[in-house]
Tab-separated table of C-alpha atoms in Angstrom:
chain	number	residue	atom	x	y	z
A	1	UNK	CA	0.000	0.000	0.000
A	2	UNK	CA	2.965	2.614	0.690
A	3	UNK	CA	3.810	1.855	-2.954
A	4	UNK	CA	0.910	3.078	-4.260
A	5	UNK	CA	1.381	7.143	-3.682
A	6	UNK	CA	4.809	6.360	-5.022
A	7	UNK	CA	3.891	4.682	-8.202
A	8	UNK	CA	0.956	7.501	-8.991
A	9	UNK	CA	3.301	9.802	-8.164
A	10	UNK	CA	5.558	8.511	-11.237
A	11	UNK	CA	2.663	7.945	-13.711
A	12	UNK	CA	1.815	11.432	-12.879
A	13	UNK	CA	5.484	12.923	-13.429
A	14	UNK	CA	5.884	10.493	-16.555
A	15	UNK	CA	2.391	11.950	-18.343
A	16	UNK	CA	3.347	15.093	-17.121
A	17	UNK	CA	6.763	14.856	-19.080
A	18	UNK	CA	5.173	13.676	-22.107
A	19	UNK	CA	2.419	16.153	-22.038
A	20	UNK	CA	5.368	18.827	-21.762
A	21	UNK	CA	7.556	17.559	-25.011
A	22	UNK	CA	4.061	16.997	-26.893
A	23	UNK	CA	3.430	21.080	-25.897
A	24	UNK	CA	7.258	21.641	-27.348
A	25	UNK	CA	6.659	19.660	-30.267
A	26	UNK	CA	3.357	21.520	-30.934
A	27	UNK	CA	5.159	25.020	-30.793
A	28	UNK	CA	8.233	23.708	-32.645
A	29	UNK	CA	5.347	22.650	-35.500
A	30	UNK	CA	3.900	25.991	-35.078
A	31	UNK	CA	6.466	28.031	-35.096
A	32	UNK	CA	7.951	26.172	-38.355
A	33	UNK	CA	4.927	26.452	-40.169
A	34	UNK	CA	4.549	30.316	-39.669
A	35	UNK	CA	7.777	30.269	-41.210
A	36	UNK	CA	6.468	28.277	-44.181
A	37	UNK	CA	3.517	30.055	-44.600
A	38	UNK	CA	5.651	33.609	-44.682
A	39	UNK	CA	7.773	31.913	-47.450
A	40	UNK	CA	4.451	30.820	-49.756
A	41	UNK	CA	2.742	34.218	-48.992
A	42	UNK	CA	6.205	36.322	-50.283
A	43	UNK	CA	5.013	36.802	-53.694
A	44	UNK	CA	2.435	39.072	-52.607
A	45	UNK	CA	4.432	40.459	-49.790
A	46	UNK	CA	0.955	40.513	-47.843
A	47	UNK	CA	3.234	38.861	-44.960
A	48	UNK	CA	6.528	37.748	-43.654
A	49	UNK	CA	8.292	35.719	-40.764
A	50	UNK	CA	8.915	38.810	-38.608
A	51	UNK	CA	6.476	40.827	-36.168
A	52	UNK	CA	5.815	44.365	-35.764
A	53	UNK	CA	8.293	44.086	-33.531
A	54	UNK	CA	11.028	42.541	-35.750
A	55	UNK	CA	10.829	39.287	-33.888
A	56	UNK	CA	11.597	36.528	-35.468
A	57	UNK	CA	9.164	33.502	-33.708
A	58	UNK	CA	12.248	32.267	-32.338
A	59	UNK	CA	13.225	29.781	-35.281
A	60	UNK	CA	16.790	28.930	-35.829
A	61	UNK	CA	18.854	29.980	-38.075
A	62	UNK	CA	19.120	25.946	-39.033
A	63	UNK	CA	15.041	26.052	-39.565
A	64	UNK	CA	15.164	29.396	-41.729
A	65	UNK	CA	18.405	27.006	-43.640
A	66	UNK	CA	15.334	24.434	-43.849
A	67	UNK	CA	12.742	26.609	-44.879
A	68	UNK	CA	14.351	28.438	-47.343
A	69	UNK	CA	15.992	25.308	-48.956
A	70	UNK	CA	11.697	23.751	-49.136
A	71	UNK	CA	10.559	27.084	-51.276
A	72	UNK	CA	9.856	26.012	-54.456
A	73	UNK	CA	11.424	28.424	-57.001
A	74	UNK	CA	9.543	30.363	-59.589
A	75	UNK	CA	10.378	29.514	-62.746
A	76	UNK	CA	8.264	32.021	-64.873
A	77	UNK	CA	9.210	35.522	-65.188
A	78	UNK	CA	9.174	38.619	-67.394
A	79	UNK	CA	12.266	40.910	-66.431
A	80	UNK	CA	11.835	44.139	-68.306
A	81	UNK	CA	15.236	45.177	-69.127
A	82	UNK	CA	14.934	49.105	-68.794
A	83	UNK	CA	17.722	50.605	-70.820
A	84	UNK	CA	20.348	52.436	-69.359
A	85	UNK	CA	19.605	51.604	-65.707
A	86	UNK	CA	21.921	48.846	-64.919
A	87	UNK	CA	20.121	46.238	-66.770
A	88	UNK	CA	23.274	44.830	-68.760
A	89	UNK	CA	24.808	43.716	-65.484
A	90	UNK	CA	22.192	41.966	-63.904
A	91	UNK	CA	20.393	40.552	-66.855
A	92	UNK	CA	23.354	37.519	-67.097
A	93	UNK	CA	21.981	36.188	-64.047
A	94	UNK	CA	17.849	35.888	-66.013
A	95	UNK	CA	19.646	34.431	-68.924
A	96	UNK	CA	21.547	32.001	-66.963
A	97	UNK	CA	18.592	30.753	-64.942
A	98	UNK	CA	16.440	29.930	-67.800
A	99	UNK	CA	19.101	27.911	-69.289
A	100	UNK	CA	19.663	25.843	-66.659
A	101	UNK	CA	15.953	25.254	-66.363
A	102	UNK	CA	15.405	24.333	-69.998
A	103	UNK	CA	12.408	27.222	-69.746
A	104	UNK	CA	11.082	28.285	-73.101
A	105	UNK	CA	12.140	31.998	-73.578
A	106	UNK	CA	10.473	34.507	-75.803
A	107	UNK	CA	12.360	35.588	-78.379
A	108	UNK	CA	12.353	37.692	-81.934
A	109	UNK	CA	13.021	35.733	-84.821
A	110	UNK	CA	16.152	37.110	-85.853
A	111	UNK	CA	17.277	36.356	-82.450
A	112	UNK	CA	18.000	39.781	-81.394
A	113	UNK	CA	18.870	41.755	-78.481
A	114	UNK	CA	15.049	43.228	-78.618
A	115	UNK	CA	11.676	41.463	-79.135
A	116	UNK	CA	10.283	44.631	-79.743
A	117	UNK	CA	9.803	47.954	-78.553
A	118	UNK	CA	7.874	50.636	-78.044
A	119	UNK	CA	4.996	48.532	-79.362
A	120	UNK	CA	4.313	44.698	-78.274
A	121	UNK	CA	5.535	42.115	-81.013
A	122	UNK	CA	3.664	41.416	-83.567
A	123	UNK	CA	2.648	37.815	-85.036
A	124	UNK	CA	5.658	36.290	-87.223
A	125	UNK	CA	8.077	38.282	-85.357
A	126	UNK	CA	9.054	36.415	-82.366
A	127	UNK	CA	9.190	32.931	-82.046
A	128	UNK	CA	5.949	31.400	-81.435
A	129	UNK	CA	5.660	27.777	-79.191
A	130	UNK	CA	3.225	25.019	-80.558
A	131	UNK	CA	-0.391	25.405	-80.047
A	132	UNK	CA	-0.476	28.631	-78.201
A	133	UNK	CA	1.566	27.548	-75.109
A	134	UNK	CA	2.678	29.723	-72.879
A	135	UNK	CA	6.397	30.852	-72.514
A	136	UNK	CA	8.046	30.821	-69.577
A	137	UNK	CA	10.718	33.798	-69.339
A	138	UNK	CA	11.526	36.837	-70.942
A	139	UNK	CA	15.011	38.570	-70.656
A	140	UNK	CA	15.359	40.491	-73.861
A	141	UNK	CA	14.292	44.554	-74.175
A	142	UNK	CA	10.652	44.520	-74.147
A	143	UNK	CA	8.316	47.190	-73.245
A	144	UNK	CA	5.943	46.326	-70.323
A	145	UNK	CA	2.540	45.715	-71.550
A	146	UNK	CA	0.470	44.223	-69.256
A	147	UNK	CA	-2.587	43.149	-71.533
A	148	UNK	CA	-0.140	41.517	-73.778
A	149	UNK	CA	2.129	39.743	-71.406
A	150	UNK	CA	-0.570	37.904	-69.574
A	151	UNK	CA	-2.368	36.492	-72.973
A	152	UNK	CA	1.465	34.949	-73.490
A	153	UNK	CA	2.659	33.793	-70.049
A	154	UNK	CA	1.779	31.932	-67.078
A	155	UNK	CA	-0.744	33.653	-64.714
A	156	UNK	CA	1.664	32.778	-61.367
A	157	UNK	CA	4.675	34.797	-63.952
A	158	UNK	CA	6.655	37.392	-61.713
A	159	UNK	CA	7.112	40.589	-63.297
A	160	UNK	CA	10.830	41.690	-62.153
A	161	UNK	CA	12.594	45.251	-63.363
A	162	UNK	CA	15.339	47.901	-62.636
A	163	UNK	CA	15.361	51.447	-62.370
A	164	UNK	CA	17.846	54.073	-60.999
A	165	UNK	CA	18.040	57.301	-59.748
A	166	UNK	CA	16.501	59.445	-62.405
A	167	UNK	CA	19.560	62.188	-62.651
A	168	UNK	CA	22.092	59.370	-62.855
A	169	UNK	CA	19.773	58.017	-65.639
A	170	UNK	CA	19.648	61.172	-67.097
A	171	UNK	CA	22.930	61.732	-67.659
A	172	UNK	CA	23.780	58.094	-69.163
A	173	UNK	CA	21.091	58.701	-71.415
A	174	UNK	CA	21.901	62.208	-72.339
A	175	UNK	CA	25.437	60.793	-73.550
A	176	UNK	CA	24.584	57.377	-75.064
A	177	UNK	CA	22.120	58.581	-77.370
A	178	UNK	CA	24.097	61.886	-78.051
A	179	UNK	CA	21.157	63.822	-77.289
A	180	UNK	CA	23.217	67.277	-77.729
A	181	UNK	CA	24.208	66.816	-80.753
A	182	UNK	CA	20.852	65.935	-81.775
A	183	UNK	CA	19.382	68.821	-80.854
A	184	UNK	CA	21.980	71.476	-81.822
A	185	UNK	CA	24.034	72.034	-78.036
A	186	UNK	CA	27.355	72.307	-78.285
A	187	UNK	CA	30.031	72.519	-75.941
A	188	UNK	CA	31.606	75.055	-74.985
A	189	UNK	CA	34.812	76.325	-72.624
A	190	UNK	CA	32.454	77.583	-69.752
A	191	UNK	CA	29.815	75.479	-70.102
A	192	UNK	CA	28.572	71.879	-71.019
A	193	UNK	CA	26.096	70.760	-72.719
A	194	UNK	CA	24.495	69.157	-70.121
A	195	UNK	CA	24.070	72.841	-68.157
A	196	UNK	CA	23.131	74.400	-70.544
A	197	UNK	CA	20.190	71.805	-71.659
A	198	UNK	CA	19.388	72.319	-67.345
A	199	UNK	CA	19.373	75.567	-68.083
A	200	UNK	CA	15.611	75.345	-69.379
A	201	UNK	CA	15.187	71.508	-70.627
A	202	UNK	CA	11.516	72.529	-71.675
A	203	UNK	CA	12.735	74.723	-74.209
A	204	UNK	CA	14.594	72.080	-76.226
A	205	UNK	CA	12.218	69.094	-78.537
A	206	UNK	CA	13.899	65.749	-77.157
A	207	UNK	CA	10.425	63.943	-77.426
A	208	UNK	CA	10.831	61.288	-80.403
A	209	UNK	CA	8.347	59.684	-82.322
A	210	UNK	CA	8.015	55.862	-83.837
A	211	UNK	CA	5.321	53.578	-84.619
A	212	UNK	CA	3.080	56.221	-83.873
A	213	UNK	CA	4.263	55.913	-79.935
A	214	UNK	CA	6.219	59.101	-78.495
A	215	UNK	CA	9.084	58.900	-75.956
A	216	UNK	CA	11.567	60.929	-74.352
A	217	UNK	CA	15.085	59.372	-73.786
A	218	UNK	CA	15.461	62.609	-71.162
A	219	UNK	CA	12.394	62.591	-69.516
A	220	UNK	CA	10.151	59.800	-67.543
A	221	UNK	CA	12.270	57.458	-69.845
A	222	UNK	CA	12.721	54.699	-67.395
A	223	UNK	CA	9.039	55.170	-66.695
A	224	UNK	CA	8.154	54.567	-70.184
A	225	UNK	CA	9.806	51.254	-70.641
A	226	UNK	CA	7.458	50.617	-67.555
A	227	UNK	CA	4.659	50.920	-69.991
A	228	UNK	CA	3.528	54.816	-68.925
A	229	UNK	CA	2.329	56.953	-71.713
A	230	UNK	CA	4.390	59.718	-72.769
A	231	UNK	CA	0.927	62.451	-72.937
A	232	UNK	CA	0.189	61.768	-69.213
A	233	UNK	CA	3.865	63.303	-68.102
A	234	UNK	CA	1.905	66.499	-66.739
A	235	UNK	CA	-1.248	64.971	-64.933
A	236	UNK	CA	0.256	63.647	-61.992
A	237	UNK	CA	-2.643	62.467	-60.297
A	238	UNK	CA	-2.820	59.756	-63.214
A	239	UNK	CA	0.370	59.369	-62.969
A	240	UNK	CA	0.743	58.350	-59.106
A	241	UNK	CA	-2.147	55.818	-59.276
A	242	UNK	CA	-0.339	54.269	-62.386
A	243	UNK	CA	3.006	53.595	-60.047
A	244	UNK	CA	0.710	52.406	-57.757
A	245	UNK	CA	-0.633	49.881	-59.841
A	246	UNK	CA	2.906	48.443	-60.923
A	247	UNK	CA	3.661	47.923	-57.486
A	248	UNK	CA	1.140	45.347	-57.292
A	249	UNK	CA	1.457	44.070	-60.900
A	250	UNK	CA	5.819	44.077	-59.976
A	251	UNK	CA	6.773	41.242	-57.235
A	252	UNK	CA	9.920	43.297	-57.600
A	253	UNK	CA	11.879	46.571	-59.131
A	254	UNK	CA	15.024	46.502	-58.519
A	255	UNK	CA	17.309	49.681	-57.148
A	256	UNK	CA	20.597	50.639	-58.703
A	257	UNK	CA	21.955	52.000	-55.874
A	258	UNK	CA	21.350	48.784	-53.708
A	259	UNK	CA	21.879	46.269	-55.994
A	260	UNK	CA	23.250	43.676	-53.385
A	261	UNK	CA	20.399	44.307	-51.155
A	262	UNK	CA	18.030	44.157	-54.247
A	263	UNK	CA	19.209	40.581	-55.583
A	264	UNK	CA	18.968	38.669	-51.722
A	265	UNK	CA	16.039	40.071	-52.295
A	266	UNK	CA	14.964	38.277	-55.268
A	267	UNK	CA	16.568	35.567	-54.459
A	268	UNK	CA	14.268	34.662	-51.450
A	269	UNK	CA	10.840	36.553	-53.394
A	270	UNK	CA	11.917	33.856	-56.035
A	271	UNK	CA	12.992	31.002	-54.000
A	272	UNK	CA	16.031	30.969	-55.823
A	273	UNK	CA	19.555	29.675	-54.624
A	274	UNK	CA	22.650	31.815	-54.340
A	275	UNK	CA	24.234	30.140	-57.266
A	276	UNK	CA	21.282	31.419	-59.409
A	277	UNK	CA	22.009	34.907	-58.407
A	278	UNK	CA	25.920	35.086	-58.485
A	279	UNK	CA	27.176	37.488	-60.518
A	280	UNK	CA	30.920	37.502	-62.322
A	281	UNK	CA	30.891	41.824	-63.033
A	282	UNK	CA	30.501	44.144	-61.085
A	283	UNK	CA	29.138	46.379	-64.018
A	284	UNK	CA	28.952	45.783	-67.643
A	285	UNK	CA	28.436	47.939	-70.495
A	286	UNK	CA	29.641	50.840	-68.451
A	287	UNK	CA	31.322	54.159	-70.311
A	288	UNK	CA	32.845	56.994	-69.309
A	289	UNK	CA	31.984	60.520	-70.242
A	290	UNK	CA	32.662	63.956	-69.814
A	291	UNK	CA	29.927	64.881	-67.250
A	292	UNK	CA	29.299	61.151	-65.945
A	293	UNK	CA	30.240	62.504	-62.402
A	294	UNK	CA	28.661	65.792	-62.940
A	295	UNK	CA	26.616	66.579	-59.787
A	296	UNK	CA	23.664	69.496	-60.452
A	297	UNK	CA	23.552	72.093	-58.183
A	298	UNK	CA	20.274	72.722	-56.243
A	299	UNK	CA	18.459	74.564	-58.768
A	300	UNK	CA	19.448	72.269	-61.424
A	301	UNK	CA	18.604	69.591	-60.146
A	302	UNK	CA	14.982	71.209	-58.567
A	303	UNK	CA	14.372	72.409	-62.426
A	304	UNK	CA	15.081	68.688	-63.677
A	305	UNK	CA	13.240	67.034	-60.663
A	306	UNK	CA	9.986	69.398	-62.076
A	307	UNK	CA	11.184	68.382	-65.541
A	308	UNK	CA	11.007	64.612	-65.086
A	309	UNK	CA	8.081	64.481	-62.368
A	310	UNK	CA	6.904	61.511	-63.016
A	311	UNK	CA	10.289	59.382	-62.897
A	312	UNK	CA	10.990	61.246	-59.577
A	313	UNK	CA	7.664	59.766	-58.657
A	314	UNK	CA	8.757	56.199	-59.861
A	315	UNK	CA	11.979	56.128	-58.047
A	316	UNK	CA	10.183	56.862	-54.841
A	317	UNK	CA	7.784	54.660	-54.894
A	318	UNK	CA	9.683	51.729	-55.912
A	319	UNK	CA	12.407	52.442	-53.817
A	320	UNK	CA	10.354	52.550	-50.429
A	321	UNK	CA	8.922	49.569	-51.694
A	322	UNK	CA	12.252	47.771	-51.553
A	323	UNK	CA	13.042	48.452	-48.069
A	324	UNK	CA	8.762	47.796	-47.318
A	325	UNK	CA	9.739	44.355	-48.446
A	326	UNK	CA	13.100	43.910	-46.773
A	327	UNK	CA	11.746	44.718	-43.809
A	328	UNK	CA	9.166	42.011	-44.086
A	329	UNK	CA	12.209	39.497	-44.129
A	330	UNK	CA	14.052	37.791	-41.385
A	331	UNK	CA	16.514	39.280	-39.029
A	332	UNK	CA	19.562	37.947	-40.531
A	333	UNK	CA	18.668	39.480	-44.216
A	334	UNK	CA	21.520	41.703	-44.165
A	335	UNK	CA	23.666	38.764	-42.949
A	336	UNK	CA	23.476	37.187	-45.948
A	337	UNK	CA	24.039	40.743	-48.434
A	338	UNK	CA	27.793	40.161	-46.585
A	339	UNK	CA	27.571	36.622	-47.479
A	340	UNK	CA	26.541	37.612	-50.722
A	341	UNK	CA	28.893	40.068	-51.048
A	342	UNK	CA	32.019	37.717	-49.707
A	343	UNK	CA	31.083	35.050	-52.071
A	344	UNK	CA	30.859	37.301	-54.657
A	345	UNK	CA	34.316	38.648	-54.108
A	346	UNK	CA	35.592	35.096	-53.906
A	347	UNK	CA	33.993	33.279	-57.312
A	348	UNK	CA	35.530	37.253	-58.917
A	349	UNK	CA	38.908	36.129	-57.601
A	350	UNK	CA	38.855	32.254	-58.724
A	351	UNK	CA	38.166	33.695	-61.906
A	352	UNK	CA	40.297	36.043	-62.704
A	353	UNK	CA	43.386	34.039	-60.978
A	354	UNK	CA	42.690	31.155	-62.641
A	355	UNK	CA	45.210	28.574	-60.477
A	356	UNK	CA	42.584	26.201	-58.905
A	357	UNK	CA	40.154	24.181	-60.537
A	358	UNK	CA	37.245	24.359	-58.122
A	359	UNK	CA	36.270	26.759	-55.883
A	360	UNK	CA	34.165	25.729	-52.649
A	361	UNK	CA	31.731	28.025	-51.451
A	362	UNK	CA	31.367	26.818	-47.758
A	363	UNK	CA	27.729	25.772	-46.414
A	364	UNK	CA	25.629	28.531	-44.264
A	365	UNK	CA	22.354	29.601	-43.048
A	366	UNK	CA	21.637	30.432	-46.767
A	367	UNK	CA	23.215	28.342	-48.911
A	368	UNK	CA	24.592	24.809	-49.153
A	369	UNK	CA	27.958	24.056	-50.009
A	370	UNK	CA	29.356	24.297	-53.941
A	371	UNK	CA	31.740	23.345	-56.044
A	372	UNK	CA	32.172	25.331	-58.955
A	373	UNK	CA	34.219	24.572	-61.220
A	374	UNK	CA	36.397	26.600	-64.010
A	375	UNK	CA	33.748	26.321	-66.458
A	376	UNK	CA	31.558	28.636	-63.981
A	377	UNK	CA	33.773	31.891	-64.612
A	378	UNK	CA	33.190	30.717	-68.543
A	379	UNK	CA	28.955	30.978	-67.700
A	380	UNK	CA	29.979	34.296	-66.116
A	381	UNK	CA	31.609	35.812	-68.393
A	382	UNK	CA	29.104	34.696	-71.572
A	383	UNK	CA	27.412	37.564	-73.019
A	384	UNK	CA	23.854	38.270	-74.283
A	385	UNK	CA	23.852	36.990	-78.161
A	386	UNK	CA	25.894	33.842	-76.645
A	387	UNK	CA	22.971	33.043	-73.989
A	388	UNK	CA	20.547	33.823	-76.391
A	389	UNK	CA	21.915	31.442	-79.641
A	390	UNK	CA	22.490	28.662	-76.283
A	391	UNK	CA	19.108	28.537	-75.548
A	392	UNK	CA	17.416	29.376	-79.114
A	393	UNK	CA	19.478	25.862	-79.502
A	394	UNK	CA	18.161	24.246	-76.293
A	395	UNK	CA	14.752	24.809	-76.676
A	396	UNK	CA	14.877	23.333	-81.122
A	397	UNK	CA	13.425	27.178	-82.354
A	398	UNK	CA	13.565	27.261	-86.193
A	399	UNK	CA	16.154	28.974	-88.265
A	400	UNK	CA	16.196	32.625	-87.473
A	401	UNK	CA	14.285	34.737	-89.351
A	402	UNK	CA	14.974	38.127	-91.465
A	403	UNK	CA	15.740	40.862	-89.214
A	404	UNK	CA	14.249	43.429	-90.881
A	405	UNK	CA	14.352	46.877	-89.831
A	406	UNK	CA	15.573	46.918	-86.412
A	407	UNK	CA	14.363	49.398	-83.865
A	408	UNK	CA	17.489	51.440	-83.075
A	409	UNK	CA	16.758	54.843	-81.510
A	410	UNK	CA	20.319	55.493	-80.296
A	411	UNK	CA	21.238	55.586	-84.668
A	412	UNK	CA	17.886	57.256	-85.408
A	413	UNK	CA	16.720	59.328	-82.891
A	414	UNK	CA	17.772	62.302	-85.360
A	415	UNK	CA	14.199	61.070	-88.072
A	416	UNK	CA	12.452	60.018	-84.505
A	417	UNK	CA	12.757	63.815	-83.297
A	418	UNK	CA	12.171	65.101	-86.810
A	419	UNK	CA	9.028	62.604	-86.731
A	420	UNK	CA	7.442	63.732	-83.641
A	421	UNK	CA	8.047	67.562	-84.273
A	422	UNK	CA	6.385	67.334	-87.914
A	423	UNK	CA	3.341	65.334	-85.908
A	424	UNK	CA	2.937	67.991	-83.440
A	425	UNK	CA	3.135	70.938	-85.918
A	426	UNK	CA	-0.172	72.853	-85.911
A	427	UNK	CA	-1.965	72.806	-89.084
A	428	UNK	CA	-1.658	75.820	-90.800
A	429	UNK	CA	-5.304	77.547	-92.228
A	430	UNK	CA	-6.110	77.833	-95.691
C-alpha cells in the first residue's frame, strides 16, 4: 500500500513529461509552419516571418536554412530590361537561370537583343511555341505591356525590373544617345552641354516619335519602358495611381543603388539559390563621359526634378517599396548581403586568378555548399547573343528569321525627333 502514492506519483510525473515535449513539439510545428507560410505568402508580400516588432518567432537559423531550402522556385518571369539603368549587369543572371531550367524563352526571330519595342511584337516576329503555349521567361528589351504579357505567359509569372536614380539616368542617357548633338548644343569652354540643356530643358524638342508611340530618352524614360504613356507626363494624379498599380502588378523593381540588397532580395521573393544569383561583373556595359560625375547644383537639379516628375515619382515609390519588403524578411537578411557580397568577391577572384580548378563556397544559413568549377567563370563571363543562340538551340526554335528593320533609336533618334516635331506641328489655315 505505501507503494501506491509512489507509483501515482511517477505515472503522474511520466504523463506530465510527455504532455510537456508533446506542448514543445506543438510550438516547434507551429512556429515552423509560420515560417512556411511567410515563405508561400512572399510573392504578394501581404506577410513575412517577422512581427511588428522585428521578432523573429524564435526559429533557428538551421530552420530558416530548412525553410528556405523547401521554397519552391519560380520559374516564370518577365524581367523588363529598362535601358540604361543597370540592366546589362544583372540581366546575365535571367539568362543564366532559364538555361539551366530548360524554360522556353520569348524571343524575336532574328534572335535579337530586342523582341520589340515601343509597341508589343507582332505575329511572325518572335518565335511562337506550338499550339499557343505559354512561354516561360523573358530577358530580352521589351516594353511592359500588361494586356499583352498575360495572354502569353503563365498567370503565377513574376514581373521583375530595374530602375535608378533618375539624374544618374539622365545623364547616361543624355550621352549614349548623343542627345546634344541631336538637338543642336554644343560645348563650350564655360559650359557643357548638359548645363546648358538644365538651363531650361523645356525649351529644347527631345520627345521622339516611332510607330506612332512618343518617348523621351530625357524625360520619364525609365518610366516609359514601364509601360507609362508619354501624354500623361503632366497629370500627376494619373500618374501616381499608375506607379501604384505596378507595385502590385511588380513582385519586384530593382534599385541601382542597392543592388546587393536588391538581388537577396529576389533571391528569397523567387525562392532561388545563391548560385542562381551570383554574378561575375561588377558592371557591364559601363562608359565613361565627360559629365558622368557631374553633380547638379540645387536649382538644377529642382528644375530637372519638375522636368522629369513623373520618374521622380517612380523612383520613390519603388524604392520605399524595396526596403517595405526587406523589412518584411528575417533578421539575418543583411547577414546574408555580406555573405553575398564575400562570395561574390571570392567566385571574382577564382576567376580572374585562374590557379585552382574548383572553388568551394562553404555551407551557411543560406546556402549549401558548392563546387564550382572553371567552367563557372566561362557561364559568367558569356554575353547576351551567346545566352541567347544557347538557348534558341536548347529549346529546337527554327532557323532565325529576317531581321528586318531593327528598332534602333540610339542611330535614329535624329528622323524620330524630326518625326514627332512634324506630328505635333499645328496645321496651318487655308
Amino acid at each position: 500500500m505505501r507503494k501506491d502514492p509512489f507509483v501515482a506519483f511517477l505515472v503522474i510525473l511520466a504523463f506530465g513529461g510527455v504532455a510537456w515535449l508533446a506542448s514543445f513539439s506543438d510550438v516547434a510545428f507551429t512556429d515552423n509552419s509560420l515560417q512556411h507560410l511567410a515563405l508561400d505568402k512572399r510573392s504578394d508580400v501581404s506577410t513575412g516571418p517577422l512581427d511588428q516588432k522585428g521578432e523573429s518567432h524564435n526559429t533557428s537559423e538551421k530552420s530558416q536554412q530548412q525553410s528556405s531550402k523547401d521554397c519552391v522556385p519560380k520559374k516564370h518571369f518577365v524581367w523588363i530590361k529598362v535601358h540604361k539603368a543597370g540592366s546589362q549587369t544583372t540581366t546575365p543572371l535571367f539568362e543564366r537561370f532559364a538555361f539551366n531550367n530548360h524554360l522556353k524563352v520569348l524571343l524575336g526571330v532574328h534572335n535579337g537583343p530586342s523582341v520589340s519595342w515601343p509597341l508589343p511584337p507582332k505575329e511572325g516576329k518572335y518565335v511562337q511555341l506550338k499550339e499557343g503555349e505559354p512561354f516561360d521567361a523573358l530577358y530580352s528589351h521589351s516594353r511592359y505591356n500588361k494586356t499583352w504579357m498575360e495572354a502569353h505567359f503563365p498567370p503565377d509569372t513574376a514581373y521583375l525590373a530595374i530602375v535608378k536614380q533618375p539624374f544618374t539616368h539622365f545623364k547616361s542617357c543624355f550621352h549614349y544617345y548623343g542627345v546634344s548633338r541631336k538637338i543642336g548644343i554644343k560645348q563650350t569652354k564655360d559650359k557643357n552641354p548638359l548645363r546648358k540643356f538644365l538651363e531650361n530643358p523645356w525649351k529644347y524638342k527631345t520627345e521622339a516619335m516611332s510607330q506612332g508611340i512618343r518617348w523621351d530618352k530625357t524625360r520619364n524614360a525609365q518610366l516609359f519602358d514601364l509601360g507609362f504613356p508619354m501624354e500623361k507626363s503632366e497629370d500627376m494624379e494619373w500618374t501616381e495611381k499608375y506607379i501604384a498599380q505596378l507595385d502590385r502588378d511588380f513582385l519586384l523593381v530593382i534599385i541601382l543603388e542597392y543592388h546587393d540588397e536588391s538581388l537577396i532580395l529576389l533571391k528569397r521573393l523567387m525562392c532561388w539559390t545563391l548560385y542562381d544569383v551570383l554574378l561575375g561583373a561588377a558592371s557591364r556595359n559601363s562608359r565613361d563621359y565627360g559629365y558622368k560625375y557631374y553633380k547638379p547644383t540645387p536649382e538644377e537639379e529642382a528644375t530637372y526634378r519638375k522636368y522629369a516628375a513623373a520618374e521622380y515619382a517612380m523612383y520613390k515609390r519603388f524604392n520605399q517599396s524595396l526596403w517595405e519588403k526587406i523589412s518584411q524578411q528575417s533578421p539575418d537578411f543583411f547577414q546574408e548581403v555580406e555573405n553575398y557580397r564575400k562570395v561574390t568577391q571570392q567566385v571574382r577572384e577564382f576567376c580572374k586568378k585562374g590557379k585552382d580548378k574548383v572553388l568551394v563556397v562553404a555551407d551557411t544559413p543560406w546556402n549549401r555548399e558548392y563546387k564550382l568549377p572553371r567552367s563557372f567563370c566561362t557561364d559568367l563571363k558569356t554575353n547576351d547573343p551567346k545566352w541567347r543562340s544557347k538557348s534558341w538551340q536548347q529549346l529546337g526554335y527554327p532557323p532565325r528569321g529576317s531581321t528586318g528593320e531593327l528598332f534602333n533609336a540610339r542611330l535614329h533618334l535624329s528622323k524620330f525627333l524630326k518625326a514627332a516635331r512634324d506630328d505635333s506641328k499645328e496645321k496651318k489655315p487655308r
